[in-house]
Every structure is written in structure tokens, then in C-alpha cells.
Coordinates of C-alpha atoms and ligand atoms in Angstrom, one line a residue:
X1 CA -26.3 31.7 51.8
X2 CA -22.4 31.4 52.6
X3 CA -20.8 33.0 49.2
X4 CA -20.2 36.5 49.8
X5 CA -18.9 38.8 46.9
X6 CA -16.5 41.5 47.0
X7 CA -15.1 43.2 44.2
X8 CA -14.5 46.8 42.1
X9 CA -17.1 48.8 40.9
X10 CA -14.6 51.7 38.9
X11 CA -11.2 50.2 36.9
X12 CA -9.7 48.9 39.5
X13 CA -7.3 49.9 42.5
X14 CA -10.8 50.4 44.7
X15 CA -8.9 49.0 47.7
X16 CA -9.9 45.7 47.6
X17 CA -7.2 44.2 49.2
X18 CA -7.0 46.4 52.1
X19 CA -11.2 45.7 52.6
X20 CA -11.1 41.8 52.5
X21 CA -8.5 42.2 55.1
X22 CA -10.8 44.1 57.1
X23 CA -13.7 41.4 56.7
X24 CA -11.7 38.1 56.1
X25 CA -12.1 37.5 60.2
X26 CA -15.7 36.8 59.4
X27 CA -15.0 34.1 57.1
X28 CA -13.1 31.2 57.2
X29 CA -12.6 31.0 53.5
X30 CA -11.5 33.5 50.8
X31 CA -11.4 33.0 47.5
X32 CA -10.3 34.5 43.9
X33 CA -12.1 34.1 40.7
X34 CA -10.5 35.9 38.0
X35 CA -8.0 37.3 36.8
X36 CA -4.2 37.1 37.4
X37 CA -0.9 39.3 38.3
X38 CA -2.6 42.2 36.7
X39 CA -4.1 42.5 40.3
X40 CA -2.4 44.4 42.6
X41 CA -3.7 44.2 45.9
X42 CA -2.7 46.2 48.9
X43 CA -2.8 45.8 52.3
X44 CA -1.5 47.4 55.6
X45 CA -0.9 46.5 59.0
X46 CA 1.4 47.5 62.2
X47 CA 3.3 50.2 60.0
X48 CA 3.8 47.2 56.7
X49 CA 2.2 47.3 53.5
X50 CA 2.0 43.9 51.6
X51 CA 1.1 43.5 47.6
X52 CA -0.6 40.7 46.4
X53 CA -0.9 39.5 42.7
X54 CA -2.0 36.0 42.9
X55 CA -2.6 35.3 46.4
X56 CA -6.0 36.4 48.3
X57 CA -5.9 39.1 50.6
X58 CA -7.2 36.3 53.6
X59 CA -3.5 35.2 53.7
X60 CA -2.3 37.1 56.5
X61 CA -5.4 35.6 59.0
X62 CA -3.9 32.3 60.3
X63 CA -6.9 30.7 59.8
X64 CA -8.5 31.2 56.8
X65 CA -8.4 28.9 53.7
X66 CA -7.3 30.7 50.8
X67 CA -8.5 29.1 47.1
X68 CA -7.2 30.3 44.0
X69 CA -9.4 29.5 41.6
X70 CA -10.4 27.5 38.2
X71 CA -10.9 31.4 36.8
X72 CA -7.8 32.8 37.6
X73 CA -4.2 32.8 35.6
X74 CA -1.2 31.9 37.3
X75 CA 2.5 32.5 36.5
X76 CA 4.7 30.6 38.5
X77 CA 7.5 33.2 38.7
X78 CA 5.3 35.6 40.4
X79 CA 4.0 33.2 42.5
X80 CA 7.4 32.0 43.6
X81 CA 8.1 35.8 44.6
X82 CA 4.8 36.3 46.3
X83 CA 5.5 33.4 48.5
X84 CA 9.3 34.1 48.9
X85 CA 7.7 37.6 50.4
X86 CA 4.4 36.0 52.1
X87 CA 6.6 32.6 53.9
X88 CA 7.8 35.0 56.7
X89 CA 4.8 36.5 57.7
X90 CA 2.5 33.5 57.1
X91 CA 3.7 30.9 58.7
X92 CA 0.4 28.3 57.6
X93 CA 0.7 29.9 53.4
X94 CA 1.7 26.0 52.5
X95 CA -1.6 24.3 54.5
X96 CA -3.8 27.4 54.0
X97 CA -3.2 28.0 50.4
X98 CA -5.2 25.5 47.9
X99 CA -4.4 25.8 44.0
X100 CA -7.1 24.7 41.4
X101 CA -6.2 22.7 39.0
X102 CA -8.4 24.2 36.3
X103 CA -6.3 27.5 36.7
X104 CA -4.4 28.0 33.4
X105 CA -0.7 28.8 33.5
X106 CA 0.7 32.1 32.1
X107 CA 3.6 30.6 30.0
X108 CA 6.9 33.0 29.6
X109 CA 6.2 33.4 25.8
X110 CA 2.4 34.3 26.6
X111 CA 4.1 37.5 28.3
X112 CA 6.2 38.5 25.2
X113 CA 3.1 37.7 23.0
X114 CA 1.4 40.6 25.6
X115 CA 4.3 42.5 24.8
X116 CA 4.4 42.1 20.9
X117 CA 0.4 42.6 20.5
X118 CA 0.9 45.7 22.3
X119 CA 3.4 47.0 20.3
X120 CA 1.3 45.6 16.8
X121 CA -1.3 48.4 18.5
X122 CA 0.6 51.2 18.7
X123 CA -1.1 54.5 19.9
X124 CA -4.1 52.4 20.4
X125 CA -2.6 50.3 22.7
X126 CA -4.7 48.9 25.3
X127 CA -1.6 49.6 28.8
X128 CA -1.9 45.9 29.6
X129 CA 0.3 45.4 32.7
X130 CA 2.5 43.3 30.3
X131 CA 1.8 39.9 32.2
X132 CA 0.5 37.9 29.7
X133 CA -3.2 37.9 31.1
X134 CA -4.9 38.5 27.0
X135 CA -2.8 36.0 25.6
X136 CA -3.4 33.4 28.4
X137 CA -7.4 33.8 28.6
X138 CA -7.2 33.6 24.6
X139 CA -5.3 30.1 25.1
X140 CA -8.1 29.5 27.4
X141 CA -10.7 30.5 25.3
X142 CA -9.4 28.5 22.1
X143 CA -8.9 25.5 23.9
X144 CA -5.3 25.5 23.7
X145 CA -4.0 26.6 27.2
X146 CA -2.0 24.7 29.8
X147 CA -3.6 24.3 32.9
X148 CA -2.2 23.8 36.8
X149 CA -3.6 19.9 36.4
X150 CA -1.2 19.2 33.4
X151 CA 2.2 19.6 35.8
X152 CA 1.1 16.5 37.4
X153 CA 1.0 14.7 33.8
X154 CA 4.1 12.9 32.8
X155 CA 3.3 14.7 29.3
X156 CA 3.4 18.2 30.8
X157 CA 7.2 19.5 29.1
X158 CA 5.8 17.9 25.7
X159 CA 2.2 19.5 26.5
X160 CA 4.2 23.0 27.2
X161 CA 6.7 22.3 24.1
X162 CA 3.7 22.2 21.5
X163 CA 2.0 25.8 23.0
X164 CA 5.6 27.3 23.1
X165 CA 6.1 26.5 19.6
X166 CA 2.7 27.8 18.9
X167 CA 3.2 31.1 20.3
X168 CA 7.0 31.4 19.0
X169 CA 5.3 31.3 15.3
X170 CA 3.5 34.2 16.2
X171 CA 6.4 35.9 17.6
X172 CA 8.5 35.5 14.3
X173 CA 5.3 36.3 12.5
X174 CA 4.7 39.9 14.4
X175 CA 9.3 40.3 13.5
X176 CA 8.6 40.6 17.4
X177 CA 12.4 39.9 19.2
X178 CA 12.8 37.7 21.9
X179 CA 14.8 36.0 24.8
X180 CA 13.4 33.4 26.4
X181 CA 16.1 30.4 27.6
X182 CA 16.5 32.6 31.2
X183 CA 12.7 33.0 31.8
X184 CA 11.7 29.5 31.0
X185 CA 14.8 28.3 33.3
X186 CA 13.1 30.9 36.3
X187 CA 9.6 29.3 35.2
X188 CA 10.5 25.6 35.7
X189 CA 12.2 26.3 38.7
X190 CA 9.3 28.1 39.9
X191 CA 6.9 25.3 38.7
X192 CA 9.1 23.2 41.3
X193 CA 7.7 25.6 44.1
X194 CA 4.1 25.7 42.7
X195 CA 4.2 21.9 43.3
X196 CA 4.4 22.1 47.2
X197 CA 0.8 23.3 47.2
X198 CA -2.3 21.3 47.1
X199 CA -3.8 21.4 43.9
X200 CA -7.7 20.4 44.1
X201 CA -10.9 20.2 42.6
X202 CA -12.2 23.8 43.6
X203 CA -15.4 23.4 42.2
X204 CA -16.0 20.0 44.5
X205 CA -14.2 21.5 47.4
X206 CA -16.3 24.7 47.4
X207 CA -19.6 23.6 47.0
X208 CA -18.4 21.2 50.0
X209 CA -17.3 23.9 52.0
X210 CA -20.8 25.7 51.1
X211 CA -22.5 22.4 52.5
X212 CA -20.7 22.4 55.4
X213 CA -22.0 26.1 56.2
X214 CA -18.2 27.5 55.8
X215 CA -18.6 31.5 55.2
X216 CA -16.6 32.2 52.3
X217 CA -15.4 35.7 50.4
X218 CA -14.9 35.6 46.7
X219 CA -12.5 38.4 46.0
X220 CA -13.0 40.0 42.7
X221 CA -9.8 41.5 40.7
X222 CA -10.0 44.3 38.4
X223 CA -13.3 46.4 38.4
X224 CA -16.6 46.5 36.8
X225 CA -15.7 48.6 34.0
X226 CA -12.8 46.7 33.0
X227 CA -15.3 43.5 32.4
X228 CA -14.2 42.1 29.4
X229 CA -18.4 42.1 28.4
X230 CA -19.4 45.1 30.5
X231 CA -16.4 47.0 30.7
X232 CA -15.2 50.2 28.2
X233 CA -13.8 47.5 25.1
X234 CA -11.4 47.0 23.7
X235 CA -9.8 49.0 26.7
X236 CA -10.8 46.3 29.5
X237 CA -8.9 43.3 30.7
X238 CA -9.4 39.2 29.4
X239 CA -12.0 37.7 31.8
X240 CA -15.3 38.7 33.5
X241 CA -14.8 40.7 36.1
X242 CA -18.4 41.4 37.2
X243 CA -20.2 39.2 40.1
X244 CA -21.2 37.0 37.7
X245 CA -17.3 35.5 37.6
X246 CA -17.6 34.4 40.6
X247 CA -19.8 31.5 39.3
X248 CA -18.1 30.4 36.9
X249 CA -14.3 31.0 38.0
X250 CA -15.2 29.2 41.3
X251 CA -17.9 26.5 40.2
X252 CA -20.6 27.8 42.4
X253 CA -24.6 28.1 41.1
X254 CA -25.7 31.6 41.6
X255 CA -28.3 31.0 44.0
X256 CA -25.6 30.5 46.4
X257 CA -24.3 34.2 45.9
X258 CA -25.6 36.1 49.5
X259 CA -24.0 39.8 49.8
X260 CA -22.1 41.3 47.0
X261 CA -20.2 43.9 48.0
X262 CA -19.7 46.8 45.7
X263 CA -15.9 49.1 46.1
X264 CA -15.9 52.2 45.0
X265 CA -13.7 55.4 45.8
X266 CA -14.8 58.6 46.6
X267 CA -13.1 59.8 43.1
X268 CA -12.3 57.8 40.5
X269 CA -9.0 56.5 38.8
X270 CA -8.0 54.4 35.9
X271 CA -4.6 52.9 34.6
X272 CA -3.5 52.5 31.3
X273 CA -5.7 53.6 28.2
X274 CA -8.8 54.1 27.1
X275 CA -12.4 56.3 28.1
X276 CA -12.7 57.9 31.4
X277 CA -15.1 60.7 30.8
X278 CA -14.3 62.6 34.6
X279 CA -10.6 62.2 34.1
X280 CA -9.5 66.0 35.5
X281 CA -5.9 66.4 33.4
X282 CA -5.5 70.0 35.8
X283 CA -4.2 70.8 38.9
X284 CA -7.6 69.0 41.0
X285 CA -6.4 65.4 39.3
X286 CA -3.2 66.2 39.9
X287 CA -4.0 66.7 43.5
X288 CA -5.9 63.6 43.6
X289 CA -2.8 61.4 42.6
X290 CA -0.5 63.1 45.2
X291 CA -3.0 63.0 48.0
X292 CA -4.3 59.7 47.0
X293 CA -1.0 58.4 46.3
X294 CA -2.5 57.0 43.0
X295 CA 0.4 55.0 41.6
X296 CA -0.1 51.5 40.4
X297 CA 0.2 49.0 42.7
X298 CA 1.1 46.3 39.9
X299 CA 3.6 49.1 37.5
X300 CA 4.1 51.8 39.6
X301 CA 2.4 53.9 36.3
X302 CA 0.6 57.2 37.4
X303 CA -2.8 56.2 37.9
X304 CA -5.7 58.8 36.0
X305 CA -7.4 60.6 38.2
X306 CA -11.3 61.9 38.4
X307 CA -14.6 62.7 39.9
X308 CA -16.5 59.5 41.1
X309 CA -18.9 58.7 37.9
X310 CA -22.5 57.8 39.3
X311 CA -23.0 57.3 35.7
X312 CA -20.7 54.4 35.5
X313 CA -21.1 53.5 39.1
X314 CA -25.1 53.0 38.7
X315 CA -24.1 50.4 36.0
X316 CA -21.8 48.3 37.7
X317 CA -24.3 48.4 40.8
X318 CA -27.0 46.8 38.6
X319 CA -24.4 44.4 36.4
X320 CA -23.5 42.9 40.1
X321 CA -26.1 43.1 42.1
X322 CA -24.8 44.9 44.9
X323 CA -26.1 44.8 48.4
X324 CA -23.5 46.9 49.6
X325 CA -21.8 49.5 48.7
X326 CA -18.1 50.6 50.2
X327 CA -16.7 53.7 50.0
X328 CA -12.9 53.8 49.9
X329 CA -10.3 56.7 50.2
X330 CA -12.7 59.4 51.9
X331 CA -9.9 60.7 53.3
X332 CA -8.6 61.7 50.3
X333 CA -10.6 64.5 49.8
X334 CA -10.2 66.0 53.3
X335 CA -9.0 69.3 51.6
X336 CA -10.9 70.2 48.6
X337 CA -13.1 73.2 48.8
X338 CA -15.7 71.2 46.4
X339 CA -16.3 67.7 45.7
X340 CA -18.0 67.6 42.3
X341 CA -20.0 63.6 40.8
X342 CA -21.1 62.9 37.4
X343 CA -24.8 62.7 37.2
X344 CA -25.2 62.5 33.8
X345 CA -23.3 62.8 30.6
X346 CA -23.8 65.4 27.9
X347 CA -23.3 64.0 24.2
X348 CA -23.4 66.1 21.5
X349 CA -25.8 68.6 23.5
X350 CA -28.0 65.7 24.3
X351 CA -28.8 64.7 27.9
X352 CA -27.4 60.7 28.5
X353 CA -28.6 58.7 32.1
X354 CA -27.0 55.7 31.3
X355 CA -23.9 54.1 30.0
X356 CA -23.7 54.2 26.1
X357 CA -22.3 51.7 24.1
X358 CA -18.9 53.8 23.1
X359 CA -17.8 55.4 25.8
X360 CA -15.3 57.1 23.7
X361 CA -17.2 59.7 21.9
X362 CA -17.1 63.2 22.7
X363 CA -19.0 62.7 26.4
X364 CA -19.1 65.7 28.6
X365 CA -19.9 64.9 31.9
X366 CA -22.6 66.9 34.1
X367 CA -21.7 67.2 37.6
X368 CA -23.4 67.9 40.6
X369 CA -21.7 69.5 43.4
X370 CA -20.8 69.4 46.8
X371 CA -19.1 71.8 49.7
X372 CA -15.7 69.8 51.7
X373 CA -15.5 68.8 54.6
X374 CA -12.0 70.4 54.8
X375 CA -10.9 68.3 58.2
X376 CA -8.7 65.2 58.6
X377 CA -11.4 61.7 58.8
X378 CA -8.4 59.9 58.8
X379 CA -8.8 58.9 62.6
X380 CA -12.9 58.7 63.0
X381 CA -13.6 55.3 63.7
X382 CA -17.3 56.0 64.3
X383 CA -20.3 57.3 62.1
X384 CA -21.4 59.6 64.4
X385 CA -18.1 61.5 64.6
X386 CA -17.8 62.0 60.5
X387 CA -18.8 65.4 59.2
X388 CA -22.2 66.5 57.8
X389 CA -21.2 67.2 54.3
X390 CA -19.4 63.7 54.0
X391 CA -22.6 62.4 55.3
X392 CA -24.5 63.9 52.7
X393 CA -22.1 63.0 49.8
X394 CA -22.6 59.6 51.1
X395 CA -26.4 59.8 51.1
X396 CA -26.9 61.8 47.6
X397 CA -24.9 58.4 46.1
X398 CA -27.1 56.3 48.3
X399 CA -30.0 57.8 46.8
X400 CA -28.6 57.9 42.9
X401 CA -27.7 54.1 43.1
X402 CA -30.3 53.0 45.7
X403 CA -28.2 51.0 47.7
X404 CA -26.7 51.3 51.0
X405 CA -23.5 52.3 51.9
X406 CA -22.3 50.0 54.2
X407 CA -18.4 50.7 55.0
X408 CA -16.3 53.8 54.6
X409 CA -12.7 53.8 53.9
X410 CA -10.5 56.4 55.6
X411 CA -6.7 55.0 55.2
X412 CA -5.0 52.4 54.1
X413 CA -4.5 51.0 57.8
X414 CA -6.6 47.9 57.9
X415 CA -8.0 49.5 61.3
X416 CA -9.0 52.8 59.3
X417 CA -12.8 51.7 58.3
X418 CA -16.5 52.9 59.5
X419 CA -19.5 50.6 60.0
X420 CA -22.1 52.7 58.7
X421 CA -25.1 50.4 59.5
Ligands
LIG1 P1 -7.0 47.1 44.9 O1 -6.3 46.7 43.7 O2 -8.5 47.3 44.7 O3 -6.7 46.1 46.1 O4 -6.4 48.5 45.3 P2 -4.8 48.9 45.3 O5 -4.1 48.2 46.4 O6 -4.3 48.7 43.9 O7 -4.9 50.4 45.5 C1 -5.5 51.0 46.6 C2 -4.4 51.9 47.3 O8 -5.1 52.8 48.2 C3 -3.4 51.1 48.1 O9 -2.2 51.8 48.1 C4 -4.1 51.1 49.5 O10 -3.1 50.9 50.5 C5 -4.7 52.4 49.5 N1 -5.9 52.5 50.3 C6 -6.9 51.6 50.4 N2 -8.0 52.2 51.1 C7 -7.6 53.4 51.4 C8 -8.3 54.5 52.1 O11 -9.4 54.4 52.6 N3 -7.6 55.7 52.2 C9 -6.3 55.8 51.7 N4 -5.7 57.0 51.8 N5 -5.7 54.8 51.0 C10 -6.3 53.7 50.9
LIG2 P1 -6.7 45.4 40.6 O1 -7.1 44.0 40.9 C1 -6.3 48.6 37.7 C2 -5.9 47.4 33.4 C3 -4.6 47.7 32.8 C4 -5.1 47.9 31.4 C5 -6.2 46.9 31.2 C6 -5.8 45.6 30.6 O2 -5.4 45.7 41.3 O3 -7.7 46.4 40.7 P2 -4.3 43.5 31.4 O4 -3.0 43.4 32.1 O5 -5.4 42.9 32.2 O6 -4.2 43.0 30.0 O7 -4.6 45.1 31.3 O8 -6.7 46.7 32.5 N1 -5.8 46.6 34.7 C7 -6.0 47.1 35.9 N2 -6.2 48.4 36.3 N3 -6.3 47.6 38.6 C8 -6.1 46.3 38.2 O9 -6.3 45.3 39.0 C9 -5.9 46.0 36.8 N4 -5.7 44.9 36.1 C10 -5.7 45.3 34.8 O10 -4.0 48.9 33.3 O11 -5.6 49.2 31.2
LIG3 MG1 -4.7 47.2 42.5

């Protein structure tokens, strides 16, 4: 089977990035599937961190294909910076990036229609990211959306005209203000740059790739309990973001799906609103962020902070199929006393195993615990070196979600990983 699957089991920010980086040299293609410049993807190498909205985290391996996808959301402007940042240190981006042309476009006014829902929402806002990924997927959905394909038409201005008018009615209707004539000058000068890519048919040049025995990566966005099915709703993001996304954001059957594998951190961390029943608002989640450096890679917001939830985490493991799990940001906890993971939850005295339908009742969680480790992992390179009570986190989660864990996660440095197998 040559489609591997990567993606987030939690709400994102698992450290996806940083782990295709890791594995892209055993693949000669990586792709994304979902999802937009909500992403944030970091990666480090010799002493440089890069971010990556758009763009898959093969990028920086000379040699890989990278393939943007019919199920992702593009805006141009952010793509234009992203390769303004990337053309230095990837000298190949123009021959090694390939564009589908099913991907829809994320217009300027879709942003400011992000911006005005969110504002229509109030306190119950949902902490979008603000770049126009609802309204875009919406477009999608309703059959109204403006796809990369359409800026080779000689009807694409008159095609963009009739959804900008569209979305400017709303605007006036939600008394939302408005400037636009600078952003839609950046965006056409950016649709300019988009144009130097190859734009192909990613669902024929995939499956040919498949045929041609090509290992490829699909690199999720987002995480499992964002899924805009599966995910804590209304609080999720626009598109699927389970393995399932894969299929249809790339145009691949699902028997040819091999590994999925499953991120997840140590602890647990959400941005922007909504249910996160091990969120610690004390002085442990506060050390989490610090030590963890939790701060969004997309917004720079604080990121939420928590106990890893084997509640939640059991339910993205069976949504996705995972064959592997990865554990990211061990290293994190080098210096807590105890390590605590939600087992269960407690709901009005009553004893919950799985996920329930609202996760925004009154859920207390039920931990179990377990002692530190209390010494820096951040240099082991090797299983045998990690300490026992690390080992037998690792192996109590093993256990609770029956599957293996196959990497661990102990820096951001591309070279900090363990092969556990
Ligand atoms: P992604 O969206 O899943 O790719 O994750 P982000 O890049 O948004 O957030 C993960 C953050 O943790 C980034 O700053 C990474 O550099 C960093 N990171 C990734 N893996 C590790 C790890 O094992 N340990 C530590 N300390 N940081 C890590
Ligand atoms: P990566 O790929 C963490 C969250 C937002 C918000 C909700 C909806 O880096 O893991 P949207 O902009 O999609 O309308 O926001 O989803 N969110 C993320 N949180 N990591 C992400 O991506 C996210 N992308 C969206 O904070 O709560
Ligand atoms: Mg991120």
C-alpha cells in the first residue's frame, strides 16, 4: 500500500510538521488534504525554525514532490509569503511544488466574512484563526466557491466579481465595516505568483504515482477533535480532518490507505474556544505553556493547556484507524513530580468511557496517575536510554488505546525523535 497517513489526534499543534520532516526521507511524495492557513506547521533544523501554512512539511527535502491538494484552501497572499520565506532555502519549491486545481481559493472578502460571523457570535465565538477557512469551505459546500482551475479561465475576474459581490451583501447585511481595494490589489498580485506553479489533476496524478509504487505521506492539518463531523461542534474547524480526508481531499480509494499515523502529545492543548475537559487553568497549565512554549504557531494566541485525555484520544484512534501512535513533546514534562491522564469522565456522578455527544456539560475528568521522570530526555536518542516511568506512561496508553507507540518526540530539533519499535 503506498498512502501513508499522518495527522493530529488532540486540537491541533501535535507537531506535525516537525514529524513529517523526520519521516519525509522515506517518501518521495508528501501531500496535504485539508485544510488551509489555519495550519501552522513547525519545523526545525541547524539552529532555524520554519512555519508552514499552505505548504507541506516535505518542502525542505530536495527531492520530494510536494501536492497540495483538491481538499485544501488556498489564499494566494499567504502563499506568496510562504514562498517569499521558503525560495531561499528551497531552491527546487517551483518543480517540486504541484497545486491542484480543485483547491478553492480563500477570496479577501471570505476573510472579513470570517471576521464579521465571528463578531455576529459574540461570547460564543468559535477563535477561528481569522483566515477565511468557514466561509471558504461553505462556498465549497454550496457550490459557489472559486477554485485554483478558474485562474486559468479567461472568465476568472468576472467569475471572482459575481462571489465578491455575493459576500459584500452579506457584509452590508451583518452592518459589518470593510476595506478591501488594498487586499484585493495584494491578492491579484499574488494570484500572479500562484501562476508559476504547476496546477494538475491531483486525483489522476496521485493514483499514478500510487501505480507507479511512489511512497507517499498525506499530512493531515488540524486534529481529530477539531473534525468538523467528529470533532467538539460548533467549536471545530470547516473540513474533515480525520483519516478519512485523506480520501477525498486527495482522490485516493481507501483501500489504498497503509499506515496511519496517529500525533499526540504527552499533555494536551487547544486554541481558541470551546470544551477541553483536562484544561488545568492553575499553576500545572501554566507550567505547561511556559515549558512547552504553547503559543500558536498560526496567532501567536496562548495555547490551553492540559492532561493528555485517553478519553478523547481512544476516539480519534478508532475514528482513523491508527497503526501508530507518536508521542510528541515528552520532554516537556521532564520536571513534574506527577504526570496525571484522563481515564474516564465523571458526569453528573455518573461514570462516562467514551466520548459523549456534548462535550460541554459539566464533565469532570477522572485521572489516573503517574510518578516523573524528573531528568532532561531531551538528548536520548535511544529507547533503551529513556527512563522507566516514561516507559510506563508510554505503555499504560499503549494498553488504554491498544495500539503501539511507535515514535517519541523529545524536542523540536528534527534530529530529537526515538524509534520505539
Ligand atoms: P503542528 O501544527 O502539529 O505542526 O504543531 P505546531 O508546529 O503548531 O506546534 C508544535 C510546537 O512544538 C512547535 O513549536 C514545534 O517546534 C514544537 N515541537 C514539536 N515536537 C516537539 C517536541 O518533541 N518537544 C518540544 N519541546 N517541542 C516540540
Ligand atoms: P494545525 O494544523 C490548532 C482551531 C482554531 C479555532 C478552530 C476553528 O497547526 O494543528 P478555523 O480558523 O479553522 O476557522 O478555526 O480551530 N484551529 C487550530 N488549532 N491547530 C490548528 O492547525 C488549527 N486550525 C484551526 O483555533 O478554535
Ligand atoms: Mg500548528
Amino acid at each position: 500500500m503506498n498512502v501513508d497517513v499522518l495527522l493530529g489526534l488532540q486540537w491541533g499543534d501535535e507537531g506535525k510538521g516537525k514529524v513529517v520532516d523526520v519521516l519525509a526521507p522515506g517518501y518521495e511524495v508528501i501531500a496535504r488534504f485539508q485544510g488551509g492557513p489555519n495550519a501552522g506547521h513547525t519545523l526545525e533544523f541547524e539552529s532555524r525554525k520554519h512555519v508552514l501554512h499552505i505548504i507541506p512539511s516535505g518542502v525542505f527535502r530536495n527531492d520530494c514532490i510536494n501536492i497540495i491538494g483538491n481538499g485544501v484552501v488556498i489564499d494566494p497572499i499567504i502563499f506568496e509569503n510562504e514562498i517569499d520565506g521558503l525560495s531561499p532555502h528551497c531552491p527546487n519549491i517551483y518543480k517540486n511544488l504541484l497545486i491542484s486545481k480543485r483547491a478553492h481559493l480563500i477570496l479577501p472578502t471570505h476573510r472579513l466574512l470570517d471576521a464579521a460571523y465571528e463578531a455576529e457570535k459574540g461570547s460564543a465565538k468559535i477563535g477561528s484563526t481569522l483566515k477565511g477557512i468557514g466561509p471558504t469551505y461553505t462556498d465549497k459546500i454550496s457550490r459557489n466557491g472559486l477554485r485554483i482551475g478558474d485562474i486559468l479561465s479567461p472568465k476568472f475576474k468576472e467569475k471572482y466579481n459575481e462571489l465578491r459581490i455575493k459576500h459584500i451583501q452579506i457584509l452590508n447585511m451583518l452592518n459589518f465595516k470593510f476595506q478591501l481595494d488594498e487586499e484585493e490589489n495584494k491578492w491579484f498580485e499574488a494570484i500572479k505568483i500562484i501562476q508559476k506553479f504547476t496546477f494538475i489533476d491531483s486525483e489522476i496524478e496521485v493514483n499514478k504515482l500510487i501505480n507507479q509504487n511512489k511512497k507517499i505521506l498525506a499530512e493531515g492539518a488540524q486534529g481529530s477533535m477539531l473534525d468538523i463531523d467528529f470533532g467538539s461542534y460548533p467549536f471545530v474547524t470547516s473540513s474533515n480532518t480525520v483519516c478519512a480526508g485523506t480520501c477525498t481531499g486527495l482522490g485516493i480509494a481507501p483501500s489504498k490507505i497503509g499506515n496511519v499515523f496517529g500525533l499526540f502529545k504527552a499533555y494536551c492543548t487547544r486554541v481558541g474556544s470551546g470544551p477541553f475537559p483536562t484544561e488545568l487553568n492553575d499553576e500545572v497549565g501554566e507550567q505547561l505553556r511556559k515549558t512547552g512554549n504553547e503559543f500558536g504557531a498560526t496567532t501567536g494566541r496562548p495555547r490551553r493547556c492540559g492532561w493528555c485525555d485517553l478519553v478523547a484520544l481512544k476516539y480519534s484512534v478508532m475514528l482513523n484507524g491508527v497503526t501508530g501512535l507518536i508521542m510528541t513533546k515528552a520532554d516537556v514534562l521532564n520536571d513534574f513530580d506527577e504526570i496525571k491522564v484522563a481515564v474516564s469522565y465523571s458526569i453528573d456522578g455518573k461514570i462516562i468511557e467514551n466520548i459523549p455527544y456534548d462535550l460541554s456539560q459539566n464533565i469532570s475528568p477522572v485521572f489516573a496517575s503517574f510518578k516523573g521522570w524528573k531528568s532532561d530526555i531531551s538528548k536520548i536518542r535511544n529507547k533503551s536510554e529513556l527512563p522507566i516511568e516514561l516507559l510506563e506512561y508510554i505503555r499504560f496508553v499503549e494498553d488504554f488505546v491498544k495500539v503501539p507507540v511507535i515514535l517519541v518526540s523529545v524536542g523540536p530539533d528534527r534530529k530529537a525523535i526515538i524509534d520505539m519499535r
